[in-house]
Amino acid sequence: MTTDAPINTAKEVGTNIRKSTFRPEVQGLRALAVLMVVAYHVWLGRVSGGVDIFLLISAFLLTLSFVRKVEAGRPFGLLGHWLHLFKRLLPAAVVVILGVLAGTWLILPQSRWPQVLDQAWASLLYGQNWLLANTAVDYYAQDHAGASPLQHFWSLSIQGQVFILWPVIFAGCAALLALLHRIHAFTGLTYRVLLTLVFGAVFAVSLAYSVEQTATNQAYAYFDTRARLWEFALGSLLALALPYLKPARALRVVLGWAGLAAMISCGLLLTVDRSFPGFVALWPTLAAAAIIVAGQTGSRFGVDRFLGSKAAVALGDNSYALYLWHWPVLVLALAATGVDAPNLVEGLGIVGASIVLAVLTTRFVEKPLRDWHWPKLRAWRTAVVVVACGALLAGPVALWQTTLTAEEAATAAQPRELTPGAAALSPENAGAPAPQAKFIPGPSALDSDWAGIHAPCTGANATADPILEGCRQEVPEEGATKRIVVLGDSHSQQYLGALAPIAEARGWELVTLLMPACRFGAESETRNAECNAYNRASAAYVLEHRPDAVFTVASLTLEDAPFETEVPGYLEGVRPFAEAGIEIVGIRDNPRFTFNMPECVQRNGAHAPECNPSLDESLVEPSPLESYRGKLEGLHLMDLSDFICARGVCPAVVGNVYVYKDDNHLTRTYVESMIPMFEQRLLAATGWS
């Protein structure tokens, strides 16, 4: 799930806005937009497009303020402006983040704590969008940020970055114009026209980039500041053009209601979360622009009569705090209750609690600091307030991270005999109780507990095919006694925790050709085009390089019934290898679940029934591998499921080691504990020595 967020734009751009140029319909527009965001998140579980409206309004109001100052000949200091701005923004944000940290400690499992702490830093430093952009494309991230109570700070981060950049543009254009006039060049050029040219260029370049990136890498583009700059530029262009846009009253009434209808319908009619921020984002931004152009119509039928009402303006005054609170309240409430999605009554409770917290934050934090006279007297005093706000958050976050690091080190330093892992299921240890110890890997290390090899393929293993740029190799210093290519997805990769150490000990060369969520097999309609293309390229690589063997996962597990099937096109995919004299090792897949296994343990304990699902609901018997036997010469089948699921259950913890790192991937630590059993069965299946 992706989130939208407003910012307190009507207050940052200067105290004179309310006194002389305050537009109540714009404040009401912000109120309606935040209500849409809240409602869409709480009940519809999707994005409303409201973020785009807030970005446009931010730039619109900021541009109005700076243009007035320049055209009136009033000076503005960039440093003073920035200090004043962040003095207004940080206090409420810090209070909310501290509240989130408290909720995280009380409600969320320990494996989530490191991610929340990292995001607390990113939110404080206005870099959350880049952190989430990288997470969004990281298939192997344990927590895909969708359940992060701080995810909504991504748009505040983008706005913070633009609030630094835009004043530089305003100041730069003012300086450039003065220089041009001084040398008697372009004497007819006005400040407003120069800004229009600059922001027009930003709009065109950013929109083109946004369209291209959204089409090719939407998950990253959604959080990319560069793909969002055009929305700010559109708001600035609107502010620059507004004095010249004077439609008749009747047309403004129509514009207002048309804009409102388009704004409300955007999230219902468009797949916002999968198509934004490309050209489709013109829908909500132009809708908001239409409402702003409509302005104050003076007609009792105008939309401004509704948006400019006292109730709408009052909600707009609290919209920044409301957005800050509603998302963490929603996430933490769902985590505490175990509810996937709130019903009408539960949702109203979440919205009500968010409004109460927003009003309290605005009244007792944001407004007092905004009106505090002492910091206004000197820039250094404003800086003191900004630094103090940051320190108020940075201290607890740093202390908590230090504590987690120390605990993680203590957990990792335990004697190995206390954490036997899969060895606890070997026949000689069967039934013996596990010793008392902390479970490994520690919660802070779970996210990075991945197996893998990292050196790019070079020399004899190099490939010119760009689709295989992720090819990785591990080559022994002396001549390899055997060459093995590992094919498939993350379920093949996880077994490198055992296969790579065995290969190193025996002098085998390993090459990996892996693509997330792409099980190896012949072309199939159940796979997407990219996966089919990757598998074709992988097969061609194997037939060109002729390794001794390939390693694959030969069955496919599912979260729900039938729980386990054959891999689509598996035999057809590996048949060319067998015909070329290349051996194939096919291992049985591990079970998948509908819940996060280590989080279940952290909430309920390792022995809780819900953390030890039945084998009958995880795998099927007989194994799908049985249907492959005798079909291809050189196909060797391995089954290690008895070291993952034992005595009729699939435990979350075995021998004080977490078996799973999430709902379907084995931890590297647990696979490493399987090395003796893995090697024994690999050699038995293949006859290798």
mmCIF file with all atom_site columns, N, CA and C in Angstrom, residues 21 45 195-196 213 252 259 267 290 315 361 376 383 429 471 475 477 506 550 611 640 661 669:
data_model
loop_
_atom_site.group_PDB
_atom_site.id
_atom_site.type_symbol
_atom_site.label_atom_id
_atom_site.label_alt_id
_atom_site.label_comp_id
_atom_site.label_asym_id
_atom_site.label_entity_id
_atom_site.label_seq_id
_atom_site.pdbx_PDB_ins_code
_atom_site.Cartn_x
_atom_site.Cartn_y
_atom_site.Cartn_z
_atom_site.occupancy
_atom_site.B_iso_or_equiv
_atom_site.pdbx_formal_charge
_atom_site.auth_seq_id
_atom_site.auth_comp_id
_atom_site.auth_asym_id
_atom_site.auth_atom_id
_atom_site.pdbx_PDB_model_num
ATOM 1  N N  . THR A 1 21  ? -3.976  37.874  1.744   1.00 0.00 ? 21  THR A N  1
ATOM 2  C CA . THR A 1 21  ? -4.264  37.101  0.543   1.00 0.00 ? 21  THR A CA 1
ATOM 3  C C  . THR A 1 21  ? -4.754  35.703  0.856   1.00 0.00 ? 21  THR A C  1
ATOM 4  N N  . GLY A 1 45  ? -8.166  0.923   1.144   1.00 0.00 ? 45  GLY A N  1
ATOM 5  C CA . GLY A 1 45  ? -6.853  0.308   1.032   1.00 0.00 ? 45  GLY A CA 1
ATOM 6  C C  . GLY A 1 45  ? -6.131  0.661   -0.250  1.00 0.00 ? 45  GLY A C  1
ATOM 7  N N  . LEU A 1 195 ? 10.398  33.417  -14.598 1.00 0.00 ? 195 LEU A N  1
ATOM 8  C CA . LEU A 1 195 ? 9.997   32.256  -13.800 1.00 0.00 ? 195 LEU A CA 1
ATOM 9  C C  . LEU A 1 195 ? 9.135   31.304  -14.621 1.00 0.00 ? 195 LEU A C  1
ATOM 10 N N  . THR A 1 196 ? 8.266   31.860  -15.456 1.00 0.00 ? 196 THR A N  1
ATOM 11 C CA . THR A 1 196 ? 7.410   31.008  -16.290 1.00 0.00 ? 196 THR A CA 1
ATOM 12 C C  . THR A 1 196 ? 8.253   30.155  -17.225 1.00 0.00 ? 196 THR A C  1
ATOM 13 N N  . GLN A 1 213 ? 9.817   6.834   -16.604 1.00 0.00 ? 213 GLN A N  1
ATOM 14 C CA . GLN A 1 213 ? 10.144  6.024   -15.442 1.00 0.00 ? 213 GLN A CA 1
ATOM 15 C C  . GLN A 1 213 ? 8.934   5.266   -14.917 1.00 0.00 ? 213 GLN A C  1
ATOM 16 N N  . ARG A 1 252 ? -16.589 29.956  -13.936 1.00 0.00 ? 252 ARG A N  1
ATOM 17 C CA . ARG A 1 252 ? -15.862 29.600  -12.715 1.00 0.00 ? 252 ARG A CA 1
ATOM 18 C C  . ARG A 1 252 ? -16.678 28.654  -11.837 1.00 0.00 ? 252 ARG A C  1
ATOM 19 N N  . GLY A 1 259 ? -13.931 20.438  -11.319 1.00 0.00 ? 259 GLY A N  1
ATOM 20 C CA . GLY A 1 259 ? -12.687 20.072  -10.646 1.00 0.00 ? 259 GLY A CA 1
ATOM 21 C C  . GLY A 1 259 ? -12.930 19.209  -9.429  1.00 0.00 ? 259 GLY A C  1
ATOM 22 N N  . GLY A 1 267 ? -9.287  8.582   -7.553  1.00 0.00 ? 267 GLY A N  1
ATOM 23 C CA . GLY A 1 267 ? -8.845  7.340   -6.928  1.00 0.00 ? 267 GLY A CA 1
ATOM 24 C C  . GLY A 1 267 ? -9.775  6.173   -7.158  1.00 0.00 ? 267 GLY A C  1
ATOM 25 N N  . ALA A 1 290 ? -8.299  23.590  -11.495 1.00 0.00 ? 290 ALA A N  1
ATOM 26 C CA . ALA A 1 290 ? -9.603  24.131  -11.891 1.00 0.00 ? 290 ALA A CA 1
ATOM 27 C C  . ALA A 1 290 ? -10.319 24.758  -10.702 1.00 0.00 ? 290 ALA A C  1
ATOM 28 N N  . LEU A 1 315 ? -10.818 22.391  9.384   1.00 0.00 ? 315 LEU A N  1
ATOM 29 C CA . LEU A 1 315 ? -10.188 21.104  9.129   1.00 0.00 ? 315 LEU A CA 1
ATOM 30 C C  . LEU A 1 315 ? -8.899  21.298  8.340   1.00 0.00 ? 315 LEU A C  1
ATOM 31 N N  . THR A 1 361 ? -2.305  18.164  18.646  1.00 0.00 ? 361 THR A N  1
ATOM 32 C CA . THR A 1 361 ? -0.964  18.501  18.164  1.00 0.00 ? 361 THR A CA 1
ATOM 33 C C  . THR A 1 361 ? -0.923  19.912  17.600  1.00 0.00 ? 361 THR A C  1
ATOM 34 N N  . LYS A 1 376 ? 11.787  34.490  16.612  1.00 0.00 ? 376 LYS A N  1
ATOM 35 C CA . LYS A 1 376 ? 11.655  35.385  15.457  1.00 0.00 ? 376 LYS A CA 1
ATOM 36 C C  . LYS A 1 376 ? 12.645  36.542  15.481  1.00 0.00 ? 376 LYS A C  1
ATOM 37 N N  . ALA A 1 383 ? 17.381  28.746  14.611  1.00 0.00 ? 383 ALA A N  1
ATOM 38 C CA . ALA A 1 383 ? 18.217  27.561  14.413  1.00 0.00 ? 383 ALA A CA 1
ATOM 39 C C  . ALA A 1 383 ? 18.264  26.707  15.675  1.00 0.00 ? 383 ALA A C  1
ATOM 40 N N  . ASN A 1 429 ? 19.632  -36.730 17.428  1.00 0.00 ? 429 ASN A N  1
ATOM 41 C CA . ASN A 1 429 ? 19.151  -35.688 18.341  1.00 0.00 ? 429 ASN A CA 1
ATOM 42 C C  . ASN A 1 429 ? 17.633  -35.619 18.433  1.00 0.00 ? 429 ASN A C  1
ATOM 43 N N  . CYS A 1 471 ? 24.264  -12.105 -13.449 1.00 0.00 ? 471 CYS A N  1
ATOM 44 C CA . CYS A 1 471 ? 25.068  -13.330 -13.332 1.00 0.00 ? 471 CYS A CA 1
ATOM 45 C C  . CYS A 1 471 ? 26.172  -13.130 -12.294 1.00 0.00 ? 471 CYS A C  1
ATOM 46 N N  . VAL A 1 475 ? 34.518  -18.712 -8.022  1.00 0.00 ? 475 VAL A N  1
ATOM 47 C CA . VAL A 1 475 ? 35.476  -19.577 -8.701  1.00 0.00 ? 475 VAL A CA 1
ATOM 48 C C  . VAL A 1 475 ? 36.604  -19.928 -7.742  1.00 0.00 ? 475 VAL A C  1
ATOM 49 N N  . GLU A 1 477 ? 40.324  -20.868 -6.353  1.00 0.00 ? 477 GLU A N  1
ATOM 50 C CA . GLU A 1 477 ? 41.628  -20.349 -6.776  1.00 0.00 ? 477 GLU A CA 1
ATOM 51 C C  . GLU A 1 477 ? 42.338  -21.327 -7.697  1.00 0.00 ? 477 GLU A C  1
ATOM 52 N N  . ARG A 1 506 ? 34.841  -28.301 -1.645  1.00 0.00 ? 506 ARG A N  1
ATOM 53 C CA . ARG A 1 506 ? 35.139  -29.355 -2.618  1.00 0.00 ? 506 ARG A CA 1
ATOM 54 C C  . ARG A 1 506 ? 35.766  -28.826 -3.906  1.00 0.00 ? 506 ARG A C  1
ATOM 55 N N  . VAL A 1 550 ? 23.303  -28.349 -13.252 1.00 0.00 ? 550 VAL A N  1
ATOM 56 C CA . VAL A 1 550 ? 22.510  -27.177 -12.868 1.00 0.00 ? 550 VAL A CA 1
ATOM 57 C C  . VAL A 1 550 ? 21.737  -27.541 -11.608 1.00 0.00 ? 550 VAL A C  1
ATOM 58 N N  . CYS A 1 611 ? 2.056   -20.674 15.340  1.00 0.00 ? 611 CYS A N  1
ATOM 59 C CA . CYS A 1 611 ? 3.391   -20.527 14.760  1.00 0.00 ? 611 CYS A CA 1
ATOM 60 C C  . CYS A 1 611 ? 3.982   -21.866 14.334  1.00 0.00 ? 611 CYS A C  1
ATOM 61 N N  . LEU A 1 640 ? 14.532  -32.251 1.315   1.00 0.00 ? 640 LEU A N  1
ATOM 62 C CA . LEU A 1 640 ? 14.993  -31.942 2.670   1.00 0.00 ? 640 LEU A CA 1
ATOM 63 C C  . LEU A 1 640 ? 13.839  -31.460 3.545   1.00 0.00 ? 640 LEU A C  1
ATOM 64 N N  . LYS A 1 661 ? 12.666  -16.386 7.548   1.00 0.00 ? 661 LYS A N  1
ATOM 65 C CA . LYS A 1 661 ? 12.910  -14.973 7.763   1.00 0.00 ? 661 LYS A CA 1
ATOM 66 C C  . LYS A 1 661 ? 11.664  -14.147 7.492   1.00 0.00 ? 661 LYS A C  1
ATOM 67 N N  . THR A 1 669 ? 20.916  -18.606 8.128   1.00 0.00 ? 669 THR A N  1
ATOM 68 C CA . THR A 1 669 ? 21.442  -19.281 9.313   1.00 0.00 ? 669 THR A CA 1
ATOM 69 C C  . THR A 1 669 ? 20.909  -20.697 9.419   1.00 0.00 ? 669 THR A C  1
#
